[in-house]
Short mmCIF file of C-alpha atoms in Angstrom, two decimals:
data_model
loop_
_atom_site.label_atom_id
_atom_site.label_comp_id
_atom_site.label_asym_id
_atom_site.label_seq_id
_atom_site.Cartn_x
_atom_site.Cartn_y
_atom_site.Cartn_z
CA UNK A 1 3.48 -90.43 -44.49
CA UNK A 2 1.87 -90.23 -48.06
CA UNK A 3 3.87 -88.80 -51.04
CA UNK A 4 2.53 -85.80 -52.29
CA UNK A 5 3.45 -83.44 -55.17
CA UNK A 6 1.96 -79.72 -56.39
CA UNK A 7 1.52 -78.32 -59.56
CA UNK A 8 0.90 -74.50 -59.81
CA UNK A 9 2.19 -71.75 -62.08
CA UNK A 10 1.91 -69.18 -59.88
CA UNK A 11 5.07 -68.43 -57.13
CA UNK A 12 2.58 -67.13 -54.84
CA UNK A 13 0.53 -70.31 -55.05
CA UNK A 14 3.32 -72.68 -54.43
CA UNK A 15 4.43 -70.99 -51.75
CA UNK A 16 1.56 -70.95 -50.11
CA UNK A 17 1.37 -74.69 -50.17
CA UNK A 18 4.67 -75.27 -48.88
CA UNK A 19 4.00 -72.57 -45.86
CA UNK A 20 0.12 -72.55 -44.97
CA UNK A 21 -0.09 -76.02 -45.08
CA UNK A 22 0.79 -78.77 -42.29
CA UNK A 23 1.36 -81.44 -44.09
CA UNK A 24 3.08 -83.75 -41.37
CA UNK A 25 0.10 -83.23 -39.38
CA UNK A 26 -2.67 -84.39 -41.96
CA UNK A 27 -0.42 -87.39 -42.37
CA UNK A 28 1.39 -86.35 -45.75
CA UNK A 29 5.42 -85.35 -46.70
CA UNK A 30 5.74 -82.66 -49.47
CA UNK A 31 8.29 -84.17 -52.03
CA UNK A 32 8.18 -81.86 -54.54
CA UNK A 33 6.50 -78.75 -56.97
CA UNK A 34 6.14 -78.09 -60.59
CA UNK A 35 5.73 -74.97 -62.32
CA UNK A 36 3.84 -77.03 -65.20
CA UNK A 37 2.55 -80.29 -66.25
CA UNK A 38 5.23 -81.91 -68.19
CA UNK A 39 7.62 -81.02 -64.60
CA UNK A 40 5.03 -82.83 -63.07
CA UNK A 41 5.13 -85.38 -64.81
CA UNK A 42 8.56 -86.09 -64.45
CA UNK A 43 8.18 -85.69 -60.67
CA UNK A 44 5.38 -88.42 -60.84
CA UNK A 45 7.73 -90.80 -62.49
CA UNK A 46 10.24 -89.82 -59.72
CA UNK A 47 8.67 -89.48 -56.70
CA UNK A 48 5.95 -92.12 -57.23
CA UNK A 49 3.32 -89.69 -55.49
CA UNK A 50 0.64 -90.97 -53.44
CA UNK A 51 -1.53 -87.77 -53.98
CA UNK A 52 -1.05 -85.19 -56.76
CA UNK A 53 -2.24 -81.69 -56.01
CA UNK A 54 -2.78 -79.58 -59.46
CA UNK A 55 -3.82 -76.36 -61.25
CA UNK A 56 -6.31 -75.98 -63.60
CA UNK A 57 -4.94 -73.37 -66.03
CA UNK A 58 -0.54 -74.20 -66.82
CA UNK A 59 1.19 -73.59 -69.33
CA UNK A 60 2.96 -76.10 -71.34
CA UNK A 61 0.55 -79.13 -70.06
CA UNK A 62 -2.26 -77.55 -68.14
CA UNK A 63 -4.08 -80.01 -65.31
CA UNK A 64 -6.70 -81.74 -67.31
CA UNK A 65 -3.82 -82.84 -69.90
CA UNK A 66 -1.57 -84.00 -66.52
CA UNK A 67 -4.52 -86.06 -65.31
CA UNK A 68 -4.80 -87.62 -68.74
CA UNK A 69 -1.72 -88.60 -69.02
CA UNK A 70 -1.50 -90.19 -65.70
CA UNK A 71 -4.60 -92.06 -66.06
CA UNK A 72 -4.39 -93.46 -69.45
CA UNK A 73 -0.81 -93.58 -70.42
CA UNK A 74 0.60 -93.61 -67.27
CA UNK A 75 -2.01 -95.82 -65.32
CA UNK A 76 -1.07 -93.82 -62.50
CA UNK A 77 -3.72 -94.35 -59.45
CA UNK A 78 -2.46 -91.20 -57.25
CA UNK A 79 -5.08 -89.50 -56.16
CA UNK A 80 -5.66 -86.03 -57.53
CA UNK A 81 -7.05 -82.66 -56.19
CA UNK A 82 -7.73 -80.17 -58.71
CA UNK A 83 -7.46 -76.75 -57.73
CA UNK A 84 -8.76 -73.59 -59.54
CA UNK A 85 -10.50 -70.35 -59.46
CA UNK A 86 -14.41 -70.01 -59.14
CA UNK A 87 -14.90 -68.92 -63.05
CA UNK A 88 -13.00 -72.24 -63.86
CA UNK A 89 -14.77 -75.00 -61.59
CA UNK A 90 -16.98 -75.71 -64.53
CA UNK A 91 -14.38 -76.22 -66.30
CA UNK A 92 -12.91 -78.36 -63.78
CA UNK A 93 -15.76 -80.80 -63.28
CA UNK A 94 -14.88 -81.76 -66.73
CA UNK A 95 -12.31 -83.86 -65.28
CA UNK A 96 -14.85 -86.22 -63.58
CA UNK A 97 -14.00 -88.29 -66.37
CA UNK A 98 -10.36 -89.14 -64.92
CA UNK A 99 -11.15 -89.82 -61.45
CA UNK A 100 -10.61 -86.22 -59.91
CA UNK A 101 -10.96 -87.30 -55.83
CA UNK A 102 -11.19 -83.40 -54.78
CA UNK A 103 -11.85 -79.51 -55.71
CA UNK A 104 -10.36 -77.27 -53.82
CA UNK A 105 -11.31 -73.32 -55.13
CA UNK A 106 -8.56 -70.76 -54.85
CA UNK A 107 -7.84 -68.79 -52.91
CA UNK A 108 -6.49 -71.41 -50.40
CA UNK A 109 -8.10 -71.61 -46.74
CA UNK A 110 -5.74 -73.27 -44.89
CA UNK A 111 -8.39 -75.01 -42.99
CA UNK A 112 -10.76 -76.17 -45.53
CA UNK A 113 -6.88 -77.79 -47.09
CA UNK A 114 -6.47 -79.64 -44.10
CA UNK A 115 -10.16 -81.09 -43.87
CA UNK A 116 -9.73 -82.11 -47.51
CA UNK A 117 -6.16 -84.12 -46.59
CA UNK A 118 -7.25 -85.71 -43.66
CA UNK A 119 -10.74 -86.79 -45.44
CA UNK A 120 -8.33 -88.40 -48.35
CA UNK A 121 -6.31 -90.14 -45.47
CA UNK A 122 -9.13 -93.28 -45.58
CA UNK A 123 -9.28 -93.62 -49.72
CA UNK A 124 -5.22 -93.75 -49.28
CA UNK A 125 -5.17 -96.45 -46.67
CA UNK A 126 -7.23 -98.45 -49.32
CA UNK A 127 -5.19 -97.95 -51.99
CA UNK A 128 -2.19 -98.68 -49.71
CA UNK A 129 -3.55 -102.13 -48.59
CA UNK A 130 -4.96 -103.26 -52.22
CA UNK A 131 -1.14 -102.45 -53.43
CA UNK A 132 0.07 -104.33 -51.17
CA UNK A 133 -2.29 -107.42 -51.40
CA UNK A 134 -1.23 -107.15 -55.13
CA UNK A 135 2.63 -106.98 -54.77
CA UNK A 136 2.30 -109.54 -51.62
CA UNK A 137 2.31 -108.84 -48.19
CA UNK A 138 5.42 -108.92 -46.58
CA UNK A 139 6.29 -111.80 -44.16
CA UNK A 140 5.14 -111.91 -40.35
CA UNK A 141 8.73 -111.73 -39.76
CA UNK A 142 9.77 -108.65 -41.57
CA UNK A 143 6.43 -106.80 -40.52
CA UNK A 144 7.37 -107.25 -36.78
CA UNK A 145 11.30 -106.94 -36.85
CA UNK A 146 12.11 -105.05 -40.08
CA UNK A 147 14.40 -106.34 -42.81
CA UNK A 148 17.43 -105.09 -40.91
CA UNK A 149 16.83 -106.84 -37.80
CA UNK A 150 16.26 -110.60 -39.46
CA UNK A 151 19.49 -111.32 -38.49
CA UNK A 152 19.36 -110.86 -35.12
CA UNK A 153 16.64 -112.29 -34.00
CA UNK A 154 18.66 -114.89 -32.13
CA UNK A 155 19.44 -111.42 -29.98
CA UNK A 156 16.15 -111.55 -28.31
CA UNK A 157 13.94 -113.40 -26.32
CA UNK A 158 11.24 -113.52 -28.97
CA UNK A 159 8.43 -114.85 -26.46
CA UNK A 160 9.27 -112.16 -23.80
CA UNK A 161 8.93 -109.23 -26.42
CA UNK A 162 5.79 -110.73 -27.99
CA UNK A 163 4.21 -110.83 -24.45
CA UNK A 164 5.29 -107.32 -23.52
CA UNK A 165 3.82 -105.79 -26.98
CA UNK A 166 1.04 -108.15 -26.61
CA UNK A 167 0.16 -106.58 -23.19
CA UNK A 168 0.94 -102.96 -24.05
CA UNK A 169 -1.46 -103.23 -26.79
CA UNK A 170 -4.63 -104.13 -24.63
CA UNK A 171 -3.48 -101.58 -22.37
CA UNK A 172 -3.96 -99.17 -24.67
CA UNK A 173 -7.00 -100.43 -26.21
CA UNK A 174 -8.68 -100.44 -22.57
CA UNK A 175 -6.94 -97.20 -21.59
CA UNK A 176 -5.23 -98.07 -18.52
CA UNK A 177 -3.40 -95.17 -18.49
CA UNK A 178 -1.63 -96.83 -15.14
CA UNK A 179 -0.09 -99.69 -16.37
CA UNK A 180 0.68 -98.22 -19.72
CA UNK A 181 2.83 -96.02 -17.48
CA UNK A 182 4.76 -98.57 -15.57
CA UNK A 183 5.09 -101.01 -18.97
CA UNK A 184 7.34 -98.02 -20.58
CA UNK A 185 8.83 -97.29 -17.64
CA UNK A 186 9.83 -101.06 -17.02
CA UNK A 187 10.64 -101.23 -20.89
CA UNK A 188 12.97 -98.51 -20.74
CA UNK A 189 15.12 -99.96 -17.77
CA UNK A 190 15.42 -103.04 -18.88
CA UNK A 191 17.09 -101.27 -22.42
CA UNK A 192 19.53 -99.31 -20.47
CA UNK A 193 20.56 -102.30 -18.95
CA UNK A 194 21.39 -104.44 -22.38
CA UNK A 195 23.60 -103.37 -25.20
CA UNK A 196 20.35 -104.76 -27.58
CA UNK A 197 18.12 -102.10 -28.88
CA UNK A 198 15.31 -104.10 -28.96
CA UNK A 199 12.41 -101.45 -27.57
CA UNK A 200 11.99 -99.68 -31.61
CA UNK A 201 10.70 -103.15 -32.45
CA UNK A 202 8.01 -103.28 -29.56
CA UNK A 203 6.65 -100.07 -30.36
CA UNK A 204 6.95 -100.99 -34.39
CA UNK A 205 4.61 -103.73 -33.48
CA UNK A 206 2.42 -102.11 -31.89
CA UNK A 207 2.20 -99.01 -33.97
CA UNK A 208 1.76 -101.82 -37.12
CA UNK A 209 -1.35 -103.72 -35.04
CA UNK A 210 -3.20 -100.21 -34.07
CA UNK A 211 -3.07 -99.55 -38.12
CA UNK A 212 -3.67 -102.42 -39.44
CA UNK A 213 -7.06 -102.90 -36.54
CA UNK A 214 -7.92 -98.89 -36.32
CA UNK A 215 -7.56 -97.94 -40.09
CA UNK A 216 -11.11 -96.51 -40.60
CA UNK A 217 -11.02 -94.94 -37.51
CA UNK A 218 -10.17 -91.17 -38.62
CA UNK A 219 -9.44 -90.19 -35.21
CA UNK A 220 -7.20 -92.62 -34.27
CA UNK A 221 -5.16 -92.37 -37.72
CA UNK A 222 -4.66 -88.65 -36.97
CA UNK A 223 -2.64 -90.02 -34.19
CA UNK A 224 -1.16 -93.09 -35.84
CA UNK A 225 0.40 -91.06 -38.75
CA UNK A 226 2.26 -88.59 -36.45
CA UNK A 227 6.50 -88.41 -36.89
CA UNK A 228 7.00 -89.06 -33.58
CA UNK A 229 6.66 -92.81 -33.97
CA UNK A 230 9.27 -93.24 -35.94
CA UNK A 231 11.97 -90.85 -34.16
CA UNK A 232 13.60 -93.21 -32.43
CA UNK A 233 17.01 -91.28 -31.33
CA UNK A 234 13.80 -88.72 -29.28
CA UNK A 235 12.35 -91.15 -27.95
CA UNK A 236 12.17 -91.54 -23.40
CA UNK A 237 9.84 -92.35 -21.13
CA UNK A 238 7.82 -89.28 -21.38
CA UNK A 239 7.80 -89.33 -25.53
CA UNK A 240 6.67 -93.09 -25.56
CA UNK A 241 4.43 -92.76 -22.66
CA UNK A 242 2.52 -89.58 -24.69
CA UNK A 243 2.29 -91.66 -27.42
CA UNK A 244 0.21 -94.48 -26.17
CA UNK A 245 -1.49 -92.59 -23.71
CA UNK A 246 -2.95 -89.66 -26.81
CA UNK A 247 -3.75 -92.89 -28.56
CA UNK A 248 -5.23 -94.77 -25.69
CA UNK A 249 -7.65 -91.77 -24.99
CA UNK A 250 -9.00 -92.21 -27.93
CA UNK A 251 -9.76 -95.64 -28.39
CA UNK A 252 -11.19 -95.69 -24.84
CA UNK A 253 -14.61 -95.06 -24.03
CA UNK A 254 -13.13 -92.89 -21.62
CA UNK A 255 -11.87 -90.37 -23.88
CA UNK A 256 -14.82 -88.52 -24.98
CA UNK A 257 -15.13 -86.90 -22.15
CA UNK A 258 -12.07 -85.24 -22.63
CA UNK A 259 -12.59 -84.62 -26.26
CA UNK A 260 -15.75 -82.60 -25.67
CA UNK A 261 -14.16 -80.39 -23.24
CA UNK A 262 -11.69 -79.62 -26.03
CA UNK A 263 -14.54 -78.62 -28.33
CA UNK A 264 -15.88 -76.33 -25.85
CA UNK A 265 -12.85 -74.54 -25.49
CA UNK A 266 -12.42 -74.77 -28.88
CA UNK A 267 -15.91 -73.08 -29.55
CA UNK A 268 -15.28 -70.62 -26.60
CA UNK A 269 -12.15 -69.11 -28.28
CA UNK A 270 -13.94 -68.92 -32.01
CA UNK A 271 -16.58 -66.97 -30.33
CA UNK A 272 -13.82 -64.02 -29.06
CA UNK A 273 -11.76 -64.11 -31.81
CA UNK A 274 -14.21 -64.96 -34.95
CA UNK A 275 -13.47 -61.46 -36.59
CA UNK A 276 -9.77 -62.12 -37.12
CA UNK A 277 -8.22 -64.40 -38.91
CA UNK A 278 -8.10 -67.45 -36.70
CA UNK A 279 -6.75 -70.69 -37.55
CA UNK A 280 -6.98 -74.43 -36.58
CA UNK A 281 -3.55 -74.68 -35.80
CA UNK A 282 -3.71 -71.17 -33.92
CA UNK A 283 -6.74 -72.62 -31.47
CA UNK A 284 -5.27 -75.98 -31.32
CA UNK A 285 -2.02 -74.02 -29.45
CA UNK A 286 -4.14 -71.79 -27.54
CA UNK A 287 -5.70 -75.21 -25.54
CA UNK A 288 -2.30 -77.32 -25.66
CA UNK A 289 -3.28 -80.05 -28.74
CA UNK A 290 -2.54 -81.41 -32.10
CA UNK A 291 -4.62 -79.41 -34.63
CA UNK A 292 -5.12 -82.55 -36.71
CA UNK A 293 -6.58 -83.99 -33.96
CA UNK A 294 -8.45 -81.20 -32.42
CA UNK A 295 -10.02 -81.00 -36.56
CA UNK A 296 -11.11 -84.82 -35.99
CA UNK A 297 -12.64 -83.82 -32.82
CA UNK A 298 -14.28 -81.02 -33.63
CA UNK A 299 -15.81 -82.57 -36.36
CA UNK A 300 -17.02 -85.12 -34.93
CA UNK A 301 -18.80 -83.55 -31.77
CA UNK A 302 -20.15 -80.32 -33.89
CA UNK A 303 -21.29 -82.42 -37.24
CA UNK A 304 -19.26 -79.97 -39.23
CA UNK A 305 -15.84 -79.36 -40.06
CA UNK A 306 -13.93 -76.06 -38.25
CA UNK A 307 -13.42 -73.66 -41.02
CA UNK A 308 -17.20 -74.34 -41.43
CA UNK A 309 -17.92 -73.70 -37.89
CA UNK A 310 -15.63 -70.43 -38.02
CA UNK A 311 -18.00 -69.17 -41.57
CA UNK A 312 -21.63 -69.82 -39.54
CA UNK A 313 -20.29 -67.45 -36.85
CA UNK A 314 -19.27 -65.05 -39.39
CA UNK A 315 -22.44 -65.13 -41.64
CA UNK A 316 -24.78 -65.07 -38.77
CA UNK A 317 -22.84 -62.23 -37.31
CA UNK A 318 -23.48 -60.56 -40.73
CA UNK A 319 -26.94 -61.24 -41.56
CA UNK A 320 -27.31 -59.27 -37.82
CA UNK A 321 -25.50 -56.74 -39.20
CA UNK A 322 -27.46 -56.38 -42.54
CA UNK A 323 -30.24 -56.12 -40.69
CA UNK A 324 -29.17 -53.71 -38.19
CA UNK A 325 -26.68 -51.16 -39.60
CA UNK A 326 -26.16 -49.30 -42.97
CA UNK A 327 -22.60 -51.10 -43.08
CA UNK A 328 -21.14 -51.68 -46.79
CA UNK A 329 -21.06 -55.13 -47.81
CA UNK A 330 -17.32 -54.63 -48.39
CA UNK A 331 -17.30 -53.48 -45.25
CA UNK A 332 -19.30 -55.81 -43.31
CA UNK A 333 -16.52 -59.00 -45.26
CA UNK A 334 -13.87 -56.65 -43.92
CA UNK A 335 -15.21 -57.16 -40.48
CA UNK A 336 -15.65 -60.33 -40.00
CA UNK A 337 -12.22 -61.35 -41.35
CA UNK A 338 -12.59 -62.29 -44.97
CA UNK A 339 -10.18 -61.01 -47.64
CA UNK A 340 -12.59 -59.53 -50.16
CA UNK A 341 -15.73 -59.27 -50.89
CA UNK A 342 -16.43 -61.44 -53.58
CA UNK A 343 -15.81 -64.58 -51.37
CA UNK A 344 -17.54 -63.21 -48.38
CA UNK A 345 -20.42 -63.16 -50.63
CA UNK A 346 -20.05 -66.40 -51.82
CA UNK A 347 -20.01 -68.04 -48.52
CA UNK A 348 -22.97 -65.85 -48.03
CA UNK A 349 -25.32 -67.18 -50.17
CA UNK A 350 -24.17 -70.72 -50.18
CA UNK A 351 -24.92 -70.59 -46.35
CA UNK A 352 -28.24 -68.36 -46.53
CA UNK A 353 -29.11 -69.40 -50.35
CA UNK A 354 -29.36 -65.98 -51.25
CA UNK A 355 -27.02 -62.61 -52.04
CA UNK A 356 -25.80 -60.06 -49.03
CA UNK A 357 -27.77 -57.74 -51.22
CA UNK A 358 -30.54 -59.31 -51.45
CA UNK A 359 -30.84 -60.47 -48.12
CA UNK A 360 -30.60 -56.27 -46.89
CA UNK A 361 -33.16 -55.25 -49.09
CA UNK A 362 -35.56 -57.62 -47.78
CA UNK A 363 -34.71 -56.57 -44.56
#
């Protein structure tokens, strides 16, 4: 999980990023908020954030003095979304200057949020991997047993674990769902027949071989960030079996299949329920998946992102109504499930190029 913090003066606003947001899904634990830039600041030199989320306008030390500071006293190399209203993203782009990675325009859209996290997931894993080259990577040992287990390596039959992980791992990568199944099945026996709890160092292995070989692969990191792989005390046959199976679907050529049936449903539901407020996370339940992962899909099998999906219904279901009734504009945003009219407009003309108004009178 990446380290993130928020900066907002506004109660409403950091609430709404500690509620509307999934962070655990997108790959990303919430550590802490700020009600200005100097708290901030001192969270930064606390938390040692991976990815600092901040308002434009604070008081004390607004955003573009936080960024400063970071960048050129602090040499701080989080990376940064800037969020603020529409009059201030001018003002915002100012900021180009100290490596800004995202804008995100308020008010928050839950979906367009997670797109934005899970795009930031790839620049992360490079950071991640040229600290580490920096600092040293840590020893073959340590990166297969953990620094708590060096002493027991004696414990196990080395050879006998390497060759199980070994095996699980092409199993996976081929997608034989089969003997995946009967691996973790035979894994799990043998552990409730020895005192040693050696199985959390299998599956650390081959969790740490699927990063380190599927990094740029934003599908499969959707899957590879996830909590559940490193909840041991939860884990059975069923958990671990889910795990490499989700995993194995979609590394394997096999899995697309699948995937596109997801989009359809996906698609199918938007098209009922397009007029109310419908979420990722809300579709994603409706068809029994991860809504980080049904995001990557979707994406990937549509060419756009979901919440952008959701607007094209919306706008082309207004432009037909422009053209066919004597409904209000405020009306017509009302309808189609935005919050006011001012941002139903905008998402208007940056999808048509032109107004609402405009676009009736032509009509």
């Amino acid at each position: 999980m990446y380290k993130v913090i928020v900066a907002d003066d506004e109660p409403f606003m950091l609430e709404g990023w500690k509620t509307m947001i999934d962070w655990h899904a997108c790959g990303y634990e919430l550590c802490g908020t700020a009600t200005d830039g100097e708290e901030a600041l001192a969270l930064i030199g606390t938390v040692e954030p991976d990815l600092v989320v901040t308002d434009i306008q604070m008081p004390v030390l607004d955003g573009l003095g936080l960024i400063r500071t970071m960048r050129e006293e602090l040499a701080h190399t989080a990376k940064v979304i800037i969020v603020s209203g529409y009059s201030d993203f001018a003002y915002a782009q100012e900021a180009i200057r100290y490596r800004v990675d995202e804008y995100v325009l308020k008010p928050l859209v839950t979906e367009e949020i997670h797109q934005v996290l899970l795009e930031l997931i790839g620049p992360l894993d490079k950071r991640k991997e040229e600290k580490r080259q920096v600092a040293g990577l840590i020893t073959a040992e340590e990166s297969f047993f953990g620094p708590a287990d060096l002493g027991k390596i004696e414990e196990y039959d080395l050879e006998h674990m390497t060759t199980l992980s070994e095996q699980i791992l092409a199993w996976i990568e081929a997608g034989d769902i089969t003997e995946i199944a009967a691996a973790v099945d035979n894994m799990l026996y043998k552990k409730s027949k020895s005192d040693v709890g050696w199985v959390p160092n299998v599956v650390r292995y081959i969790h740490g071989e699927l990063l380190g070989k599927y990094c740029g692969n934003d599908e499969a990191m959707v899957l590879l960030r996830e909590k559940g792989w490193h909840e041991t005390d939860g884990w059975s046959s069923g958990t671990l079996k889910q795990l490499f199976i989700r995993i194995a679907n979609v590394l394997s050529p096999s899995s697309d299949a699948g995937s596109r049936g997801l989009v359809t449903e996906a698609i199918d539901y938007l098209k009922r329920h397009y007029r109310n407020k419908v979420t990722l996370q809300e579709v994603a339940q409706h068809i029994h998946v991860n809504s980080a992962y049904l995001g990557q899909q979707f994406k990937r099998e549509t060419g756009v992102s979901f919440s952008e999906y959701v607007h094209r219904i919306r706008i082309e279901e207004a432009r037909r109504l422009l053209r066919r009734t004597n409904m209000k504009i405020s009306d017509i945003a009302s309808e189609l499930g935005y919050h006011d009219a001012e941002y139903f407009t905008h998402k208007f003309k940056a999808f048509t190029g032109e107004l609402p108004s405009v676009y009736k009178n032509k009509m």
